[in-house]
Coordinates of C-alpha atoms and ligand atoms in Angstrom, one line a residue:
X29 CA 0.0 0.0 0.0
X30 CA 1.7 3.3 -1.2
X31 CA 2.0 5.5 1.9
X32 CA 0.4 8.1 0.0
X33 CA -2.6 6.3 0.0
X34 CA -5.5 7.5 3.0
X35 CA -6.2 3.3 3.6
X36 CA -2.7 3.4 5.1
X37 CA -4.1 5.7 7.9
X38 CA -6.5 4.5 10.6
X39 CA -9.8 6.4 9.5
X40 CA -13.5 5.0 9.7
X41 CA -14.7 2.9 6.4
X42 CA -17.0 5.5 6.1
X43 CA -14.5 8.5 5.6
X44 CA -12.6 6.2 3.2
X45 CA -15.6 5.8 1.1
X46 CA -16.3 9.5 1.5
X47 CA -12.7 10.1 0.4
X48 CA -13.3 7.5 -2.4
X49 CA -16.3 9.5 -3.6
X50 CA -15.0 12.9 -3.5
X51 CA -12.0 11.6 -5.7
X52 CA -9.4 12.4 -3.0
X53 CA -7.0 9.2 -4.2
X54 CA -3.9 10.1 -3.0
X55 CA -3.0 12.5 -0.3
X56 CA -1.7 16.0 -0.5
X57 CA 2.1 16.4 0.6
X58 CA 0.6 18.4 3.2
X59 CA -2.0 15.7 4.3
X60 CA 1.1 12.9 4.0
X61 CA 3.3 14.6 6.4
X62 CA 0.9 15.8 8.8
X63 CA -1.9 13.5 9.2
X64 CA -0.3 10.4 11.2
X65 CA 1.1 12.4 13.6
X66 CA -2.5 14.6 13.9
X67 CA -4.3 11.0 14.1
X68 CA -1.8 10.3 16.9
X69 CA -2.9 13.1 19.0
X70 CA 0.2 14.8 18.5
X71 CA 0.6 18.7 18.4
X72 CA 1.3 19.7 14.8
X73 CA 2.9 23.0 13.5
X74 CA 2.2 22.9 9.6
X75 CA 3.4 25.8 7.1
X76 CA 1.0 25.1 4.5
X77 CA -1.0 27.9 2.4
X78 CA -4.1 27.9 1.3
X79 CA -4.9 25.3 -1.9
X80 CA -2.6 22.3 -0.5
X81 CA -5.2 20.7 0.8
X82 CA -4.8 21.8 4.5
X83 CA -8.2 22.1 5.3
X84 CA -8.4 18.3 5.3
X85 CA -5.7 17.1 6.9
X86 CA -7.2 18.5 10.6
X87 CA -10.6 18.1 9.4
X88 CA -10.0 14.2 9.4
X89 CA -8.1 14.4 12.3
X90 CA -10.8 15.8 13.9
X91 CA -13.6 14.0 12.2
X92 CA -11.4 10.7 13.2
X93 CA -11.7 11.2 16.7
X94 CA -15.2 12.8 17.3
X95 CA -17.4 11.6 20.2
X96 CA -20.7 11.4 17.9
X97 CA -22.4 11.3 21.6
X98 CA -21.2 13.8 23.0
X99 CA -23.7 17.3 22.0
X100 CA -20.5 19.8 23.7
X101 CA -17.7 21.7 21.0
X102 CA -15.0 19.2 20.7
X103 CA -13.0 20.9 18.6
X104 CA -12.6 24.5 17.7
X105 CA -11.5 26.0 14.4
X106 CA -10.0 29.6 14.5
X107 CA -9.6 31.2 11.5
X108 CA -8.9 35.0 10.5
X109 CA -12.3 36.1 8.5
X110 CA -15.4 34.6 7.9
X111 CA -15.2 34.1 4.4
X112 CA -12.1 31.4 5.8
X113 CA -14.5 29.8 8.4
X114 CA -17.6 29.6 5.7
X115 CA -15.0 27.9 3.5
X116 CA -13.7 25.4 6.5
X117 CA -17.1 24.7 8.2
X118 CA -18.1 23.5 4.2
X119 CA -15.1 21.2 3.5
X120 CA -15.5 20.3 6.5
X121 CA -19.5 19.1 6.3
X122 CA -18.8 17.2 3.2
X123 CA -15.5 15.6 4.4
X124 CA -18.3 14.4 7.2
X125 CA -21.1 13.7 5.5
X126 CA -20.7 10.0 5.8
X127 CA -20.9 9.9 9.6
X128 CA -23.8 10.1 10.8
X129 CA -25.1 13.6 11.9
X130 CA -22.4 15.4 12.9
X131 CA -22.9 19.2 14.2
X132 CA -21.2 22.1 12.7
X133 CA -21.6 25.4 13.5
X134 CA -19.8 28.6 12.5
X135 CA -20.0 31.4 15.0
X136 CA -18.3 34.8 13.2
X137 CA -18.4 38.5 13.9
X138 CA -20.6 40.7 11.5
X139 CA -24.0 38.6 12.4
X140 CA -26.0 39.0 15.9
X141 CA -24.9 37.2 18.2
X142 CA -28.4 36.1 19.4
X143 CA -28.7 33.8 16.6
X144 CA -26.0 32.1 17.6
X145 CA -26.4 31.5 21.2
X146 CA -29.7 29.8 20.1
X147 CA -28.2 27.6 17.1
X148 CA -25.3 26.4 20.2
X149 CA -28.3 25.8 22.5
X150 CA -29.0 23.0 20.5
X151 CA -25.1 21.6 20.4
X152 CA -21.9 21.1 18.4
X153 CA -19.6 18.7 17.8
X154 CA -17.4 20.9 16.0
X155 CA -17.4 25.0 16.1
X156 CA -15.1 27.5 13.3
X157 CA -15.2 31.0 13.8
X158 CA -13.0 34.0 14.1
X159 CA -11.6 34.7 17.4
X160 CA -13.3 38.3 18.0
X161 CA -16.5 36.9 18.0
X162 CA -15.4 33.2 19.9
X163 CA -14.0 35.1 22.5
X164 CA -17.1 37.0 23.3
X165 CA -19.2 33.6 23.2
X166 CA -16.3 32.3 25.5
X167 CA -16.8 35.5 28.3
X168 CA -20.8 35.8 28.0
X169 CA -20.2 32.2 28.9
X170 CA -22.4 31.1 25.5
X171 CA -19.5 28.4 24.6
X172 CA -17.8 26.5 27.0
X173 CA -14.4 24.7 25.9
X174 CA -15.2 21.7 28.9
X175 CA -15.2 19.2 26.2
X176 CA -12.4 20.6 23.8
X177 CA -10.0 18.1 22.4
X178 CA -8.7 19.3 19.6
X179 CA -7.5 23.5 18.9
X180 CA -6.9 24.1 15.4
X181 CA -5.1 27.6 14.3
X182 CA -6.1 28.1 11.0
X183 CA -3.6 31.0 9.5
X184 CA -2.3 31.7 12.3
X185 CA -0.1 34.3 10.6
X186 CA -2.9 36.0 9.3
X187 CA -4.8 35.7 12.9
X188 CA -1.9 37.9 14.5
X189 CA -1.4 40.0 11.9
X190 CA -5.3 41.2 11.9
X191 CA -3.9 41.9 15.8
X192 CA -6.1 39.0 17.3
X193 CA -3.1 38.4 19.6
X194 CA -5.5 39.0 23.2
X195 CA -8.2 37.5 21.8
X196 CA -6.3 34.2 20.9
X197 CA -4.6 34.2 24.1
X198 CA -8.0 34.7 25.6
X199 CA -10.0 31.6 23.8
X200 CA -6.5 29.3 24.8
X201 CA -6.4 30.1 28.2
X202 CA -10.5 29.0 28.4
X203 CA -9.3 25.8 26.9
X204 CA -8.5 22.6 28.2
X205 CA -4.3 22.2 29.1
X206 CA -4.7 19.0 28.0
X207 CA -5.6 19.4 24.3
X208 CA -4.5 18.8 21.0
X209 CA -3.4 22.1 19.3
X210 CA -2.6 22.1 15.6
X211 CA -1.8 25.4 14.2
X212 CA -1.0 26.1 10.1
X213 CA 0.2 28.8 8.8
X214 CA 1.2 30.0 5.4
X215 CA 4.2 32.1 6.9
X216 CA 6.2 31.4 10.1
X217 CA 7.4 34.9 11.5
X218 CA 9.0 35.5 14.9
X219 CA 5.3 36.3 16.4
X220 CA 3.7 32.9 15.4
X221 CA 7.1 30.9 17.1
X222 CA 6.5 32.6 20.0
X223 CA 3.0 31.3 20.1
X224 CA 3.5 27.9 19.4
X225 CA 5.9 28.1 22.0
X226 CA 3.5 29.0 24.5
X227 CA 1.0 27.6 23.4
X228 CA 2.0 24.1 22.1
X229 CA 3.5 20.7 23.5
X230 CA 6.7 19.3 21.8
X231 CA 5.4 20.1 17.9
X232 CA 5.7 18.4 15.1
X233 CA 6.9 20.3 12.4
X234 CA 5.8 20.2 8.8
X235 CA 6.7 22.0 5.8
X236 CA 5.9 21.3 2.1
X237 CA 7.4 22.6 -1.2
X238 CA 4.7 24.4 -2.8
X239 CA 6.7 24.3 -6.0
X240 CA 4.2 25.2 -7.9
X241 CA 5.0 28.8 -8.0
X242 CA 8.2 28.9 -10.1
X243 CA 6.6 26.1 -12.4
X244 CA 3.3 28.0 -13.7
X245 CA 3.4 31.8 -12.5
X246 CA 5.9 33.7 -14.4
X247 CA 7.3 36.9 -12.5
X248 CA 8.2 40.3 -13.8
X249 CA 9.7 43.2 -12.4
X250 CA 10.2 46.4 -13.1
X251 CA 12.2 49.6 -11.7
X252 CA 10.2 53.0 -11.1
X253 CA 10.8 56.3 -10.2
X254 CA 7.9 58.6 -8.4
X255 CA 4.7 57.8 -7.4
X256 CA 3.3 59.1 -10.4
X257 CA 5.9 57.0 -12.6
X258 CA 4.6 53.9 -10.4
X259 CA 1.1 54.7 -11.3
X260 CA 1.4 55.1 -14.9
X261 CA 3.7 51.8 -14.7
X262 CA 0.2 49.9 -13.5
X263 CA -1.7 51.4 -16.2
X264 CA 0.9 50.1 -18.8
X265 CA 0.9 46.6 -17.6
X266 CA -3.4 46.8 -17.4
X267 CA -3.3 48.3 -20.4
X268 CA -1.0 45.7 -22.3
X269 CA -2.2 42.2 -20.6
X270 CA -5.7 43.2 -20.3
X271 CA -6.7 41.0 -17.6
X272 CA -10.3 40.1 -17.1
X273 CA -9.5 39.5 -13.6
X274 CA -6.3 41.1 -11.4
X275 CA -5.8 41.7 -8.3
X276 CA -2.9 45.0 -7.2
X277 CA -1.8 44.3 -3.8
X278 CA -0.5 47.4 -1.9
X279 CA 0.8 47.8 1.6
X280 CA -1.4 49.8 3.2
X281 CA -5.2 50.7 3.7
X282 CA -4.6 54.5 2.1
X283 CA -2.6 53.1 -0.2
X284 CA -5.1 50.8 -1.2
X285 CA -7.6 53.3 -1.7
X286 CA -5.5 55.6 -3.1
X287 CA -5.0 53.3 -6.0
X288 CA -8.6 52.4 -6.3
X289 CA -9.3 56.3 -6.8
X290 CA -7.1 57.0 -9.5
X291 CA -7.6 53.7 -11.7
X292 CA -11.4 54.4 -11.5
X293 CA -10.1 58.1 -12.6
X294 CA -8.7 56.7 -15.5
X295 CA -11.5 54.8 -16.2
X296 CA -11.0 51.2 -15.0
X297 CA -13.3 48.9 -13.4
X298 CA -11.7 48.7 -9.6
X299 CA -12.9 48.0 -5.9
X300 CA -10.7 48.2 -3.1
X301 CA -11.0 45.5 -0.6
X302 CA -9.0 46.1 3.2
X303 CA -9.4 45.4 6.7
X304 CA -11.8 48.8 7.3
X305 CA -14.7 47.3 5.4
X306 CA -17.8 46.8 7.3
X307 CA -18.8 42.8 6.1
X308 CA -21.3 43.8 3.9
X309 CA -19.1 46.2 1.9
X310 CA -17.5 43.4 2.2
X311 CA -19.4 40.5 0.7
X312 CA -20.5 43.2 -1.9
X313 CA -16.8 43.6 -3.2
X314 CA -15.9 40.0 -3.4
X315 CA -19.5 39.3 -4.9
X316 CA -18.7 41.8 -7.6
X317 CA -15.3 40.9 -8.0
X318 CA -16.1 37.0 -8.0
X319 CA -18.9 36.9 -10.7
X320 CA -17.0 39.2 -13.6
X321 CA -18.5 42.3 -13.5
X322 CA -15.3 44.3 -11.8
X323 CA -11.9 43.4 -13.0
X324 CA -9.7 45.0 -10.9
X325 CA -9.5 44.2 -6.7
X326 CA -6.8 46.2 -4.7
X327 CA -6.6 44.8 -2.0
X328 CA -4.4 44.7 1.4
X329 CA -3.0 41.4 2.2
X330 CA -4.9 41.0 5.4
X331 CA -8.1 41.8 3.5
X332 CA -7.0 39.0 0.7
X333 CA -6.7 36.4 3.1
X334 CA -9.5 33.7 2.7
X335 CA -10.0 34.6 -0.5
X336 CA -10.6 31.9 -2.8
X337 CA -10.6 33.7 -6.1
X338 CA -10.7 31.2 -9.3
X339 CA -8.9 31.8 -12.4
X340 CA -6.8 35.1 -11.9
X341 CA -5.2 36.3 -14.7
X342 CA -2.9 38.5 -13.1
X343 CA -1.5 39.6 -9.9
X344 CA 0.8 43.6 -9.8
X345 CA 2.7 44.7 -6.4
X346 CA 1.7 48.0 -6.6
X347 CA 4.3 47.8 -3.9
X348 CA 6.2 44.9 -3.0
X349 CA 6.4 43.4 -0.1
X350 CA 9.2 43.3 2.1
X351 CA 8.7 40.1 3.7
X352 CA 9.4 37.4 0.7
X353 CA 7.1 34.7 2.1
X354 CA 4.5 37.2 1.6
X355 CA 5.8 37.6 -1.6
X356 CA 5.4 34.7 -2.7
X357 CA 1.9 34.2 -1.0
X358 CA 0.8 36.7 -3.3
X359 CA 2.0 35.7 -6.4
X360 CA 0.8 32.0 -5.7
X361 CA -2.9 33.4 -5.9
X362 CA -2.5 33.4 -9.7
X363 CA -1.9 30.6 -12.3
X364 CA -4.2 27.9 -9.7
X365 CA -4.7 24.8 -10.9
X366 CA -2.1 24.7 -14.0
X367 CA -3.2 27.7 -15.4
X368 CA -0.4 29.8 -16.4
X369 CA -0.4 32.9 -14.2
X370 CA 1.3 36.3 -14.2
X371 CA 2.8 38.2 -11.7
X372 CA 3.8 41.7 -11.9
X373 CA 6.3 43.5 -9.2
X374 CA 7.0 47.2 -9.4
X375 CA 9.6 48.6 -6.7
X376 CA 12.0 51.9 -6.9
X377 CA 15.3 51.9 -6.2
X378 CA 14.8 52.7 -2.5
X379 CA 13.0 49.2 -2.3
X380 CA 15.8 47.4 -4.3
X381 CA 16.6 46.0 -0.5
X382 CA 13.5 44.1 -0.9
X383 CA 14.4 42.8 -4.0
X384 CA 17.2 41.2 -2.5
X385 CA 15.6 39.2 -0.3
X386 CA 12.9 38.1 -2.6
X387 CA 15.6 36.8 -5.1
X388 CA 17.6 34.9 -2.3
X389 CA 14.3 33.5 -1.2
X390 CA 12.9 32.5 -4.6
X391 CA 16.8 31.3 -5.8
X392 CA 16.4 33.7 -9.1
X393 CA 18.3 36.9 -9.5
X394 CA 15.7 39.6 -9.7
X395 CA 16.3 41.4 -13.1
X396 CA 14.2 44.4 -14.0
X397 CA 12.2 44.6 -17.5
X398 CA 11.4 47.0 -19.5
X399 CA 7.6 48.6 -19.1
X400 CA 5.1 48.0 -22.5
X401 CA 5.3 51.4 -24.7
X402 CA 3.7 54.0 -23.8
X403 CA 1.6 53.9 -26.6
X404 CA -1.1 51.8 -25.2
X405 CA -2.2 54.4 -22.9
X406 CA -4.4 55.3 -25.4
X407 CA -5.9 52.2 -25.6
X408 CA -9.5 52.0 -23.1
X409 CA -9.5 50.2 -20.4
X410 CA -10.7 46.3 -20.5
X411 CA -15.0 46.6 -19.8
X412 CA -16.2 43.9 -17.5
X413 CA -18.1 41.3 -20.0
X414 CA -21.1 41.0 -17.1
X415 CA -22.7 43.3 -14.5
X416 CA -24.0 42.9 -11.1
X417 CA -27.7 42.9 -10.7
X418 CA -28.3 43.0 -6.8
X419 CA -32.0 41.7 -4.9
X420 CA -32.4 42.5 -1.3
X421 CA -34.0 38.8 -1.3
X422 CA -31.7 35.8 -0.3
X423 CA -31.4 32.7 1.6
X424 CA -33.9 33.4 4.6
X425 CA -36.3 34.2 1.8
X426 CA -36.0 30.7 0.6
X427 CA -34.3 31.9 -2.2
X428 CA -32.6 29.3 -4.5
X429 CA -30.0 30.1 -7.1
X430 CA -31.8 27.5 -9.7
X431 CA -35.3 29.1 -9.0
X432 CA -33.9 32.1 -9.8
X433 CA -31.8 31.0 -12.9
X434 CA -35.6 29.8 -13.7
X435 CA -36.7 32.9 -13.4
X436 CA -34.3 34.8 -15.8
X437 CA -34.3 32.1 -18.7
X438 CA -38.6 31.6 -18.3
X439 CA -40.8 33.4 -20.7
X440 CA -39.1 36.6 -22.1
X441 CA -36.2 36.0 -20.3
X442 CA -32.8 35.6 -21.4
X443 CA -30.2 32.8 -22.6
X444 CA -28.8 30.6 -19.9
X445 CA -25.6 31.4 -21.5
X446 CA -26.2 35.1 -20.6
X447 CA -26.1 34.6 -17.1
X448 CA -23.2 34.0 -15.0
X449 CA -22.7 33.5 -11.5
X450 CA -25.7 33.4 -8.8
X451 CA -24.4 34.4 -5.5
X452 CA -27.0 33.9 -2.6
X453 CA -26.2 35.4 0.7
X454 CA -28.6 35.7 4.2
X455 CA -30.8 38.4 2.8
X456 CA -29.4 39.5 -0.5
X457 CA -28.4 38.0 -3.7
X458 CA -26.0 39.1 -6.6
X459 CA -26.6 38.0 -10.8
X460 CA -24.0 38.8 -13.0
X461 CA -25.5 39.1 -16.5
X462 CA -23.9 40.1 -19.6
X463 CA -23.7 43.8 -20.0
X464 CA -25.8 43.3 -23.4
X465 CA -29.2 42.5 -21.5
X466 CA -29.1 44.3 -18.1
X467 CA -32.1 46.4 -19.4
X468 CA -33.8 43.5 -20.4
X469 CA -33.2 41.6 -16.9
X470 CA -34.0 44.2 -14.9
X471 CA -37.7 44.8 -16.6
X472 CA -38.3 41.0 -16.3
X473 CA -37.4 41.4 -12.3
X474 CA -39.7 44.3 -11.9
X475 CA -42.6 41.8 -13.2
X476 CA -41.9 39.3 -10.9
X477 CA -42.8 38.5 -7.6
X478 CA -41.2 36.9 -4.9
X479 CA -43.4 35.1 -1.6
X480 CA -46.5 37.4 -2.7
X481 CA -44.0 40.9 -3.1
X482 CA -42.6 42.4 -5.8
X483 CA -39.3 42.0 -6.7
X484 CA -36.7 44.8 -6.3
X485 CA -33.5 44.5 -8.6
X486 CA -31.3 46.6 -9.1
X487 CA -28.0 47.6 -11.6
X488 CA -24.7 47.6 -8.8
X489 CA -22.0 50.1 -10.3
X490 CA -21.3 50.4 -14.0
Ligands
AMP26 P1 -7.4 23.6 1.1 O1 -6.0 23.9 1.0 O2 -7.8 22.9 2.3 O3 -8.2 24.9 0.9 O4 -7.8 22.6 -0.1 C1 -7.7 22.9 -1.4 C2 -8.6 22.0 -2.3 O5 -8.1 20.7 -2.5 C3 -10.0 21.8 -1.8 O6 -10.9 22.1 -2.9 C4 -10.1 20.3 -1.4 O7 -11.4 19.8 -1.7 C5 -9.1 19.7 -2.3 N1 -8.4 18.6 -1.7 C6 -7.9 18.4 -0.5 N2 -7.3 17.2 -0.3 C7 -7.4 16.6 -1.5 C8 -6.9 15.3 -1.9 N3 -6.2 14.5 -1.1 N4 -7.1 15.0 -3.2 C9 -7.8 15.8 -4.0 N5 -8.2 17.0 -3.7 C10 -8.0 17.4 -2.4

């Protein structure tokens, strides 16, 4: 039996089969080096980032070891937004859907927290959430940790970096001592040693090559002057790749926003996405940027973080990172899945320092290129092919995405090919149609009725 293979670990038949029917045949490197010492109730310290199949390898720990029985949190999933813990508490249902009704609940800032206290009222085996809001569960005394085997720090990096420090030290010291703590993390800074120090008995360490990166995302560089040199660099490189979908990473919130003002100036189709955004500015901007219908994100790397963005074409550093792991954290978030990716770095000669560290870190000397001619300034700026048609109707409204594809393809309705995504949230819902029948979608919607009320749709930016 290849030791790659998840029969060579001591799981349930029924998570094999599961395993067998989601097509997971062999084990991510990730999954290979950490899972029998997770199985073994051993404290694991895994630098893994997101795609390498992370999620799964404590998610069967976990699941392997459950007390179906036993209605109090067992284990407890930190993670650094909600979008992250959405994400885990899914993978994490159908990794589990073979057992026989096991509880998960999410518990995240951003919704009341009266809902929630009812929803763990009725039990949990397993709980995800973002400390902020687990910590206030932990002193309103909602959520008690009595039970808690298993402590899983899910980008822990990220965690500190969003400065969840006293919070995290908070929901730990509620825990059980005697626990199993398993903590991955995409980066390994000074800050996130110290905490596994603290915090964690005699890890096991675990790191995988992600060597991806170098194989499928080709990097360029280039040297600018001023800020306004750096600008008009950006609109070069937009302006010559034309990519349906990039995201510009800066440093900085201001920064962030910065940039977002002047590419809409200049006409592009841009959101900025960092950590000040209320959630459902939030949701609204990854909704947007998700389903087509706004090509450009500039976003802050905390703000990225959980993102799960398919198919980028293109990733700029507005301003590069000084931290290479970053770096390369970044860059990895284009050319997913074998796709060839592109990745775009602009520094000046005051960051050059960064550049030498990114080069020793990535084993390639870092060799600036020369920007696309200036001639393509002329050019307009790529238009998103779709555009967002909002509903303040969603989930709670019993709203499905295939009664409402019905809907838009029924009598005098459009082609099923002229819709793209359907995103249903709580109590709103995004379409993204092609630009060429907005008017024609949104007249249909202002006929229809939803649970005995009219429908109200509307166009979301341009
Ligand atoms: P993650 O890094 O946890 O976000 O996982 C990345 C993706 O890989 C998810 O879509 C998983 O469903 C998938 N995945 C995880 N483990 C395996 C495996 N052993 N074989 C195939 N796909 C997997």
């Amino acid at each position: 039996m290849s030791e790659q293979c998840f029969s060579s670990l001591q799981l349930q038949p029924e998570l094999l089969k599961n395993l067998q029917s989601l097509s997971y045949e062999e084990m991510t490197p990730v999954q290979a080096k950490s899972l029998p010492s997770i199985l073994s109730g051993k404290d694991v310290i895994a630098q893994a980032k997101t795609g390498s199949g992370k999620t799964a390898a404590f998610g069967l720990g976990i699941l392997a070891n459950l007390d179906l029985k036993n209605y109090q949190p067992q284990s407890l999933i930190l993670c650094p937004t909600r979008e992250l813990a959405d994400q885990v508490a899914n993978a994490l249902r159908q990794l589990a859907r073979t057992l026989p009704n096991v509880k998960i609940l999410t518990l995240c800032g951003g919704v009341p927290i009266r809902t929630q206290v009812k929803s763990l009222s009725h039990g949990a085996h397993i709980v995800v959430g973002t400390p902020g809001r687990i910590a206030k569960h932990l002193r309103k005394e909602y959520l008690t940790l009595a039970s808690l085997t298993t402590l899983v720090l899910d980008e822990g990096d990220r965690m500190l970096e969003m400065g969840f420090q006293e919070q995290l030290d908070d929901i730990i010291n509620a825990a059980p001592k005697k626990r199993q703590t398993l903590l991955f993390s995409a980066t390994y800074p000074p800050a996130i040693q110290s905490i596994a120090k603290r915090v964690m008995k005699n890890p096991e360490m675990v790191k995988v090559d992600d060597g991806h990166d170098e194989l499928t995302i080709k990097q360029h560089f280039y040297k600018v002057g001023s800020r306004e040199e750096r600008m008009t660099a950006l609109r070069l490189l937009l302006l010559k790749h034309r990519p349906k979908s990039a995201v510009i990473f800066c440093n900085t919130k201001n920064d962030a926003m910065d940039v977002t003002d002047e590419l809409l100036d200049f006409g592009f189709s841009a959101l900025d996405l960092h950590g000040d955004l209320d959630q459902v500015d939030r949701d609204d901007t990854l909704a947007r940027f998700a389903n087509k219908s706004v090509s450009i994100l500039v976003a802050t790397d905390v703000a990225a973080r959980g993102l799960d963005i398919e198919s980028l074409d293109m990733v700029i550093n507005f301003f590069t990172s000084s931290n290479p792991e970053v770096h390369v954290h970044r860059i990895g978030r284009t050319g997913r899945a074998g796709d060839k990716g592109m990745a775009c770095s602009l520094y000046s000669e005051k960051e050059s320092f960064k550049m030498g560290r990114i080069g020793e870190y990535i084993g390639q000397e870092i060799v600036p290129e020369e920007l696309p001619s200036k001639a393509v300034l002329n050019d307009d700026p790529v238009e998103p092919e779709m555009v967002s048609i909002k509903m303040r109707i969603g989930k709670k409204q019993k709203l499905r995405a295939g009664t409402l594809l019905g809907i838009l393809t029924g009598e005098n309705g459009i082609k099923g090919s002229e819709v793209g995504k359907i995103q249903i949230f709580d109590n709103q819902s995004y379409i993204a149609v092609k630009r060429e029948v907005v008017k024609q979608v949104l007249r249909k919607l202002s006929k229809e009725n939803w649970k005995n009320r009219p429908i109200k749709a509307w166009k979301v930016g341009n």
